[in-house]
Coordinates of C-alpha atoms in Angstrom, one line a residue:
X1 CA -12.9 -16.7 -5.0
X2 CA -10.2 -19.8 -5.7
X3 CA -7.3 -20.5 -4.2
X4 CA -5.6 -20.5 -7.5
X5 CA -7.3 -16.8 -8.3
X6 CA -6.5 -15.8 -4.3
X7 CA -2.8 -16.9 -5.1
X8 CA -2.0 -14.9 -8.7
X9 CA -4.2 -11.3 -7.1
X10 CA -1.2 -11.8 -4.0
X11 CA 1.5 -12.3 -6.7
X12 CA 0.2 -9.3 -8.3
X13 CA -0.2 -7.2 -5.3
X14 CA 3.9 -8.6 -4.5
X15 CA 4.9 -7.3 -7.5
X16 CA 3.5 -4.2 -7.5
X17 CA 4.2 -3.4 -3.8
X18 CA 7.9 -4.2 -5.3
X19 CA 7.8 -1.9 -7.8
X20 CA 6.7 0.8 -5.6
X21 CA 10.3 0.0 -3.9
X22 CA 11.5 0.7 -7.3
X23 CA 9.5 3.8 -8.4
X24 CA 10.7 5.4 -5.3
X25 CA 14.4 4.8 -5.3
X26 CA 14.2 5.7 -8.8
X27 CA 12.3 8.9 -8.3
X28 CA 14.7 9.8 -5.8
X29 CA 18.3 9.6 -8.2
X30 CA 16.3 11.8 -10.8
X31 CA 15.7 14.7 -8.6
X32 CA 19.5 14.9 -6.6
X33 CA 21.1 17.9 -7.9
X34 CA 25.1 15.5 -7.2
X35 CA 27.2 14.8 -9.4
X36 CA 26.7 10.9 -10.8
X37 CA 30.9 10.4 -9.5
X38 CA 30.6 11.8 -6.4
X39 CA 27.5 9.6 -6.0
X40 CA 29.5 5.7 -6.6
X41 CA 32.4 7.1 -5.0
X42 CA 29.4 7.2 -1.4
X43 CA 28.4 3.9 -2.3
X44 CA 31.2 2.4 -2.8
X45 CA 33.1 3.0 0.4
X46 CA 29.6 2.0 2.4
X47 CA 29.6 -1.4 0.4
X48 CA 33.4 -1.3 2.2
X49 CA 32.2 -1.0 5.5
X50 CA 31.2 -4.0 7.6
X51 CA 28.0 -4.0 9.4
X52 CA 29.9 -5.5 12.7
X53 CA 32.0 -2.2 12.7
X54 CA 28.4 -0.4 13.3
X55 CA 28.2 1.1 17.2
X56 CA 26.2 -1.6 19.6
X57 CA 22.2 -0.2 20.6
X58 CA 22.6 1.5 24.1
X59 CA 23.9 -1.3 27.3
X60 CA 25.6 -3.2 25.0
X61 CA 22.3 -5.3 24.5
X62 CA 19.3 -6.1 22.1
X63 CA 16.3 -5.4 24.1
X64 CA 13.8 -8.5 23.2
X65 CA 10.9 -9.8 24.1
X66 CA 9.7 -12.8 24.5
X67 CA 6.7 -14.4 22.0
X68 CA 4.6 -15.8 25.2
X69 CA 4.6 -12.4 26.2
X70 CA 1.2 -11.0 27.0
X71 CA 0.7 -7.4 25.1
X72 CA 0.5 -5.3 27.2
X73 CA 3.2 -6.4 29.1
X74 CA 5.3 -5.6 25.9
X75 CA 4.2 -2.3 25.8
X76 CA 5.0 -2.2 28.8
X77 CA 8.7 -2.9 27.4
X78 CA 9.3 -0.8 24.7
X79 CA 7.8 2.0 26.7
X80 CA 10.0 1.9 29.2
X81 CA 13.4 0.5 27.4
X82 CA 12.3 4.0 25.3
X83 CA 12.2 2.2 22.6
X84 CA 10.0 1.6 19.5
X85 CA 11.3 -1.8 18.5
X86 CA 12.5 -5.0 19.4
X87 CA 12.3 -8.5 18.3
X88 CA 10.4 -11.4 19.4
X89 CA 12.2 -14.8 20.9
X90 CA 10.7 -17.4 20.6
X91 CA 10.8 -19.4 24.0
X92 CA 10.2 -23.0 22.4
X93 CA 12.9 -22.9 20.0
X94 CA 15.9 -24.5 23.3
X95 CA 18.9 -24.4 21.4
X96 CA 18.0 -24.2 17.8
X97 CA 21.1 -22.6 15.7
X98 CA 18.1 -21.2 13.1
X99 CA 17.7 -18.0 13.8
X100 CA 14.1 -18.6 11.7
X101 CA 13.1 -21.0 14.6
X102 CA 14.3 -18.9 17.3
X103 CA 13.4 -15.5 16.7
X104 CA 9.3 -14.7 15.4
X105 CA 10.4 -11.0 14.0
X106 CA 9.7 -7.7 15.1
X107 CA 7.6 -6.2 17.2
X108 CA 6.9 -2.5 16.9
X109 CA 4.7 0.4 17.6
X110 CA 2.5 0.1 14.4
X111 CA 2.0 -3.6 14.8
X112 CA 0.1 -3.1 18.5
X113 CA -1.8 -0.5 16.4
X114 CA -2.9 -2.8 14.4
X115 CA -4.1 -5.0 16.5
X116 CA -5.3 -2.6 19.4
X117 CA -8.0 -0.7 16.9
X118 CA -9.1 -4.7 15.4
X119 CA -9.7 -5.6 18.4
X120 CA -10.9 -2.8 19.7
X121 CA -13.8 -3.2 17.4
X122 CA -14.2 -6.8 17.5
X123 CA -15.0 -6.3 21.2
X124 CA -17.6 -3.5 20.5
X125 CA -18.7 -6.0 18.4
X126 CA -18.9 -8.4 20.7
X127 CA -21.0 -6.1 23.4
X128 CA -23.8 -5.7 20.6
X129 CA -24.0 -9.6 20.7
X130 CA -25.6 -9.1 24.2
X131 CA -29.0 -9.0 23.2
X132 CA -28.4 -11.7 21.1
X133 CA -26.9 -14.2 24.3
X134 CA -30.1 -13.3 26.0
X135 CA -31.8 -14.5 23.1
X136 CA -30.5 -17.6 23.4
X137 CA -27.8 -18.0 21.1
X138 CA -24.3 -19.2 22.1
X139 CA -21.9 -16.6 23.2
X140 CA -19.8 -17.7 19.8
X141 CA -22.7 -17.5 17.8
X142 CA -23.1 -14.4 18.6
X143 CA -19.3 -13.0 18.6
X144 CA -19.2 -14.2 14.5
X145 CA -22.0 -12.3 14.0
X146 CA -20.2 -9.4 15.4
X147 CA -17.4 -9.6 13.3
X148 CA -18.8 -10.4 10.0
X149 CA -20.9 -7.4 10.7
X150 CA -17.9 -5.7 10.9
X151 CA -16.4 -6.9 8.0
X152 CA -14.1 -9.0 9.5
X153 CA -11.3 -10.4 7.2
X154 CA -7.5 -11.8 6.8
X155 CA -6.3 -12.3 10.3
X156 CA -8.7 -11.0 12.1
X157 CA -11.2 -13.7 10.6
X158 CA -9.1 -16.3 11.3
X159 CA -8.0 -15.8 14.9
X160 CA -10.5 -12.3 16.6
X161 CA -13.6 -14.2 15.7
X162 CA -12.6 -16.6 19.0
X163 CA -11.5 -13.5 20.5
X164 CA -15.0 -11.7 19.9
X165 CA -17.1 -14.8 21.0
X166 CA -15.0 -15.0 24.6
X167 CA -16.0 -11.1 24.6
X168 CA -19.3 -11.1 23.9
X169 CA -19.7 -13.7 27.0
X170 CA -17.7 -11.3 29.3
X171 CA -19.0 -8.5 28.1
X172 CA -22.8 -9.8 28.0
X173 CA -22.7 -9.8 31.9
X174 CA -21.5 -6.1 31.8
X175 CA -23.9 -5.2 29.1
X176 CA -27.0 -7.0 30.8
X177 CA -26.4 -5.8 34.4
X178 CA -26.8 -2.4 32.8
X179 CA -29.6 -3.0 30.3
X180 CA -27.8 -2.4 26.8
X181 CA -28.6 -3.9 23.5
X182 CA -26.9 -0.8 21.4
X183 CA -24.8 -0.3 18.6
X184 CA -21.3 -1.0 18.7
X185 CA -19.2 2.1 19.4
X186 CA -22.5 3.2 21.7
X187 CA -22.7 0.6 23.8
X188 CA -18.4 0.6 23.9
X189 CA -18.7 4.5 24.6
X190 CA -21.6 3.5 27.5
X191 CA -19.9 1.6 29.4
X192 CA -17.0 3.3 29.9
X193 CA -13.9 1.7 32.0
X194 CA -15.6 -1.5 31.5
X195 CA -15.2 -1.3 27.9
X196 CA -11.3 -0.9 29.6
X197 CA -11.9 -3.9 31.3
X198 CA -13.4 -6.2 28.4
X199 CA -10.1 -4.5 25.8
X200 CA -7.5 -5.9 28.5
X201 CA -8.7 -6.3 31.4
X202 CA -10.1 -9.7 31.0
X203 CA -10.4 -13.1 28.7
X204 CA -9.2 -13.3 25.9
X205 CA -8.0 -9.9 25.8
X206 CA -5.9 -10.2 28.6
X207 CA -3.9 -13.2 27.7
X208 CA -3.7 -12.2 23.9
X209 CA 0.7 -12.7 23.3
X210 CA 2.6 -11.4 20.9
X211 CA 3.4 -14.0 19.5
X212 CA -1.0 -14.2 18.1
X213 CA 0.2 -10.8 16.0
X214 CA 3.4 -10.5 15.7
X215 CA 3.7 -11.8 11.8
X216 CA -0.2 -12.1 11.4
X217 CA -0.4 -8.0 11.7
X218 CA 3.4 -6.6 11.0
X219 CA 4.0 -4.0 8.1
X220 CA 7.4 -4.9 6.6
X221 CA 9.2 -8.1 6.2
X222 CA 12.0 -9.6 9.1
X223 CA 15.0 -10.1 7.4
X224 CA 18.5 -9.9 9.3
X225 CA 22.2 -9.8 7.8
X226 CA 25.3 -11.2 8.8
X227 CA 28.3 -9.2 10.8
X228 CA 30.4 -9.5 7.9
X229 CA 28.1 -7.9 5.3
X230 CA 28.5 -4.6 4.0
X231 CA 26.4 -1.2 5.2
X232 CA 25.2 -0.5 2.5
X233 CA 22.9 -3.4 2.3
X234 CA 21.6 -2.1 5.3
X235 CA 21.0 1.7 3.9
X236 CA 19.2 -0.1 1.0
X237 CA 16.8 -1.5 3.7
X238 CA 16.0 1.1 6.2
X239 CA 15.8 3.6 2.4
X240 CA 14.7 2.0 -1.0
X241 CA 12.9 -1.3 1.1
X242 CA 11.2 0.8 3.4
X243 CA 12.4 -1.6 6.4
X244 CA 13.1 0.5 10.3
X245 CA 15.1 -1.6 11.6
X246 CA 17.5 -4.3 10.9
X247 CA 18.3 -7.2 12.8
X248 CA 22.6 -8.3 13.1
X249 CA 23.9 -12.0 13.3
X250 CA 26.9 -13.3 13.5
X251 CA 27.2 -15.7 10.9
X252 CA 26.6 -19.4 12.2
X253 CA 25.0 -18.4 15.6
X254 CA 21.0 -17.1 16.0
X255 CA 21.5 -15.0 18.3
X256 CA 20.7 -11.1 17.8
X257 CA 23.7 -9.1 18.4
X258 CA 23.3 -6.0 17.0
X259 CA 19.9 -3.6 15.9
X260 CA 20.4 -0.7 13.6
X261 CA 17.4 1.5 12.7
X262 CA 16.9 4.0 10.5
X263 CA 17.3 6.5 13.5
X264 CA 20.4 5.3 14.5
X265 CA 21.7 5.2 11.4
X266 CA 21.0 9.0 10.6
X267 CA 22.3 9.5 14.6
X268 CA 25.5 8.3 13.1
X269 CA 25.5 10.3 9.7
X270 CA 24.9 13.2 12.1
X271 CA 28.6 12.6 13.8
X272 CA 30.1 12.8 10.4
X273 CA 30.1 16.8 10.1
X274 CA 33.2 18.4 9.1
X275 CA 33.7 15.4 6.8
X276 CA 34.2 16.4 3.0
X277 CA 31.9 14.1 1.7
X278 CA 29.2 14.6 4.5
X279 CA 29.4 18.5 4.0
X280 CA 30.0 18.5 0.0
X281 CA 25.9 17.1 0.0
X282 CA 24.5 18.7 3.4
X283 CA 25.5 21.9 2.8
X284 CA 22.6 22.3 0.1
X285 CA 19.0 23.2 0.2
X286 CA 16.7 20.2 1.0
X287 CA 15.6 21.3 -2.3
X288 CA 18.0 21.2 -4.6
X289 CA 18.0 17.1 -3.2
X290 CA 14.8 17.0 -4.3
X291 CA 13.2 17.3 -1.1
X292 CA 10.4 16.8 0.2
X293 CA 9.4 13.8 -1.4
X294 CA 6.1 14.7 -0.1
X295 CA 4.1 17.0 -1.5
X296 CA 1.8 19.5 -0.1
X297 CA -0.5 17.4 -2.2
X298 CA 0.3 14.0 -0.6
X299 CA 0.9 14.7 2.8
X300 CA -1.4 13.1 5.3
X301 CA -2.8 15.0 8.0
X302 CA -4.9 15.0 10.9
X303 CA -7.7 18.3 11.8
X304 CA -7.3 19.1 15.4
X305 CA -10.7 18.5 15.9
X306 CA -11.1 14.7 14.5
X307 CA -10.7 11.7 16.6
X308 CA -7.9 10.6 18.0
X309 CA -8.8 6.7 17.0
X310 CA -9.4 8.4 13.2
X311 CA -5.2 9.0 13.5
X312 CA -4.2 5.9 14.0
X313 CA -6.6 4.4 11.5
X314 CA -5.0 6.4 9.2
X315 CA -1.4 6.0 10.0
X316 CA -2.8 2.1 10.1
X317 CA -4.4 2.3 6.0
X318 CA -1.0 4.1 4.7
X319 CA 1.8 2.4 6.3
X320 CA 3.1 5.6 8.3
X321 CA 4.8 5.7 11.6
X322 CA 2.9 9.7 12.3
X323 CA 1.0 13.0 10.9
X324 CA 1.4 16.3 11.4
X325 CA -2.5 17.5 13.1
X326 CA -4.2 20.8 11.5
X327 CA -6.1 23.4 12.3
X328 CA -8.2 25.6 9.1
X329 CA -8.3 24.9 5.6
X330 CA -5.1 26.5 5.5
X331 CA -3.4 23.3 7.2
X332 CA -1.3 24.9 9.7
X333 CA 0.2 22.8 12.0
X334 CA -0.3 22.6 15.6
X335 CA 1.3 19.3 16.3
X336 CA 1.9 15.6 15.8
X337 CA 0.8 13.0 16.5
X338 CA 3.3 9.6 16.4
X339 CA 2.5 5.7 16.3
X340 CA 4.4 4.9 19.4
X341 CA 1.7 7.4 21.1
X342 CA -0.4 4.2 21.3
X343 CA 1.4 3.5 24.4
X344 CA -0.6 6.5 26.3
X345 CA -4.1 4.5 25.2
X346 CA -2.4 1.1 26.4
X347 CA -0.4 2.4 29.2
X348 CA -2.8 5.3 30.9
X349 CA -6.0 3.4 31.6
X350 CA -7.9 7.7 31.3
X351 CA -6.9 8.4 28.5
X352 CA -8.5 4.6 26.9
X353 CA -11.1 4.5 28.4
X354 CA -12.8 7.4 26.5
X355 CA -10.3 6.9 22.8
X356 CA -13.7 7.0 20.7
X357 CA -14.9 10.8 21.8
X358 CA -11.4 11.4 22.4
X359 CA -10.2 14.3 20.3
X360 CA -6.6 14.7 18.2
X361 CA -6.4 17.7 20.1
X362 CA -7.4 16.9 23.6
X363 CA -5.5 14.0 23.1
X364 CA -2.4 16.0 22.7
X365 CA -3.3 17.8 25.9
X366 CA -4.0 14.9 28.1
X367 CA -0.4 13.6 27.0
X368 CA 0.9 17.0 27.9
X369 CA 0.1 16.7 31.3
X370 CA 0.5 13.8 32.2
X371 CA 4.4 13.1 30.0
X372 CA 7.8 14.1 32.1
X373 CA 8.8 15.0 28.0
X374 CA 5.6 16.6 27.0
X375 CA 7.0 18.6 24.0
X376 CA 8.6 15.7 22.6
X377 CA 5.5 15.0 22.2
X378 CA 3.2 17.1 21.1
X379 CA 5.0 19.1 19.6
X380 CA 5.9 19.7 16.5
X381 CA 9.3 19.8 14.8
X382 CA 9.7 21.5 11.7
X383 CA 11.9 23.5 8.6
X384 CA 11.6 25.6 6.1
X385 CA 11.9 25.1 1.9
X386 CA 15.1 26.9 2.7
X387 CA 16.9 24.5 5.4
X388 CA 19.4 22.3 4.4
X389 CA 19.7 19.1 4.6
X390 CA 22.6 19.1 7.6
X391 CA 20.4 21.5 10.0
X392 CA 17.6 18.7 8.9
X393 CA 19.6 15.8 9.7
X394 CA 20.8 17.7 13.3
X395 CA 17.3 18.1 14.0
X396 CA 16.5 15.0 13.7
X397 CA 19.6 13.4 15.4
X398 CA 19.3 16.0 18.1
X399 CA 15.8 15.7 18.9
X400 CA 15.2 11.5 18.4
X401 CA 12.5 12.2 16.1
X402 CA 11.4 9.8 13.0
X403 CA 9.9 12.7 10.3
X404 CA 10.6 16.6 10.7
X405 CA 7.5 18.5 8.8
X406 CA 8.1 21.1 6.0
X407 CA 6.2 24.6 6.6
X408 CA 5.2 27.7 4.4
X409 CA 5.0 31.3 5.4
X410 CA 2.0 30.6 7.6
X411 CA 3.2 28.0 9.5
X412 CA 1.0 25.4 7.2
X413 CA 2.1 22.0 6.3
X414 CA 3.6 21.6 2.9
X415 CA 5.6 18.5 2.7
X416 CA 6.9 15.8 4.8
X417 CA 11.2 14.3 5.3
X418 CA 10.9 11.2 6.8
X419 CA 14.3 9.6 7.7
X420 CA 14.4 6.8 5.1
X421 CA 14.4 10.0 2.7
X422 CA 17.5 11.6 4.6
X423 CA 19.3 7.9 4.5
X424 CA 18.5 7.7 0.5
X425 CA 20.7 10.9 -0.2
X426 CA 23.8 9.9 0.6
X427 CA 23.3 6.0 -1.4
X428 CA 22.4 4.7 -4.8
X429 CA 22.1 1.1 -6.2
X430 CA 24.3 -0.9 -7.8
X431 CA 22.1 -3.3 -10.3
X432 CA 21.3 -6.6 -8.7
X433 CA 22.4 -5.4 -5.4
X434 CA 20.2 -7.0 -3.2
X435 CA 19.7 -10.5 -5.0
X436 CA 24.1 -10.4 -5.3
X437 CA 25.4 -9.3 -2.0
X438 CA 21.7 -10.2 0.0
X439 CA 21.2 -13.6 -1.8
X440 CA 17.8 -14.5 -3.2
X441 CA 16.0 -15.1 0.0
X442 CA 15.8 -12.5 1.1
X443 CA 14.8 -11.3 -2.4
X444 CA 11.9 -13.8 -1.2
X445 CA 11.5 -12.0 1.6
X446 CA 11.5 -8.8 0.6
X447 CA 8.8 -10.1 -1.7
X448 CA 6.1 -11.8 0.8
X449 CA 6.5 -8.9 2.6
X450 CA 5.1 -7.2 0.5
X451 CA 2.4 -8.9 -0.3

């Protein structure tokens, strides 16, 4: 494919994804059974509320990770701070007043999932290259062959080949001692804890830095807003434009002042209980608002006997943050797996070393025996079609979860309601709003982020 063809393909994909934003939001507006006057008043009200009025993050300070921090250390920061994402600060930016130089983007668990899955496959491929290395091929050649055999493309082809090459040398010594010359998954399985060492405790995996993955593996663009922006801008970015978080900066200053997430917004909405405008919307059953937007035939789920690796791959391939764990042909819900659970693969060695054979059910059971908050991690949060929007918001807020599963009488999953969906119920988008109020630069970043 020529460079011109590649650029044309990229632009077409970006345009397609941007049109998906429009399609999603138009679908919601058409299904909401709310008066147009109420929606217009709410939208106008949110447009008048400055971002500076939104409550500060816990402890009044935004948790950041440094670009030169290792992935393992960054995961510890996210886990210990009980957050799912954090802005990545560039220590080489010095005293630069440009936020684009000061920050490289957002690191979240979705980014880490992408990296872990592809790195694990590359390391496994490197293990199979052992016999080639022993036969006289260089480690770099062997690693490259392993990556090519996997069909590695994109960022992994550019950065991952080096990792596979060095990984082949590391794994080569380990595998040679055990007399292994097998296919990648088998070699990884047989090595057990040694495979864990290759991934996280040996070079180059051990020293992989945040800056090497934060841009290549991200799911959404990095778009900050200023403190004098309107909350409508933030709500649109978190709903229609599918951002999970929006950094807030002060005009003329590069440091992040606040960090607004979908979860924080829904918690804020829940505190509006008792106000006429809020109650007039949340008193409705979810079906009267067109919910769930994700219907039964669109639900992406995982059977309890499927491998946990497959569950994470489904999240990666479908750009979703979690999925229900079900059993049987009726898809009766028995659990939930969130993208945040990837931390257990990285922080709990026993789980990681066996992850290629670990079923989703065993993964959940293992977490339940080791997690202090086992109910939140494993138990699925559900509601019925008869539930009101107010009840759904209350559950999402008090349980601090990102999605709720709509179930039938047999506890079968018939839909999903996400934080994005809830926020979308309260707003509409004025014509040309993003371009006029966020500026053409934001529109360009949204387009690039969709590529």
